[in-house]
Steps between C-alpha positions, in 0.01 A plus 500: 500500500616336183326552165398197296420461131169319451404336170138573405498183289604244761864401508418131450296574187807670353770261621332161445485524117849650491636208703336260256690673218823468698441129562443436129831676430680302776634820656720506809354648818708818457381537139138451611531776759657742252238417233209559739640810673563672167188382318264786398199333668685497831634855479201676338453819704130510411463172690674629814386711793706605801367413844641524849601160636201480737248583223665255260472222759137591575410500130646153447334373817159617368564360151592154627209493742257593221603209274310175562716197565461179300215292638372789713195712429 
C-alpha cells in the first residue's frame, strides 16, 4: 500500500491561520498553495509521522468520531 504523511498537529490547525495570513495579503491561489506547502509549520518533520494508507484513514476516522459536534453532547 501507499504511505501517507500524517500531521500530529491537525492539518486544519496549521492551514487555517496560514490561509488567514494569505487573505490579508490578497494572495493568488497559486501563491497561497506555495506559501502553505513551504511554510515551516507545514513541513516540520517533528510534526509528521508516516502511516500506511489504511492506518492513516483509521486514525482520522477515530479522531473525527471522538470530536463532539456542535449542539450534540
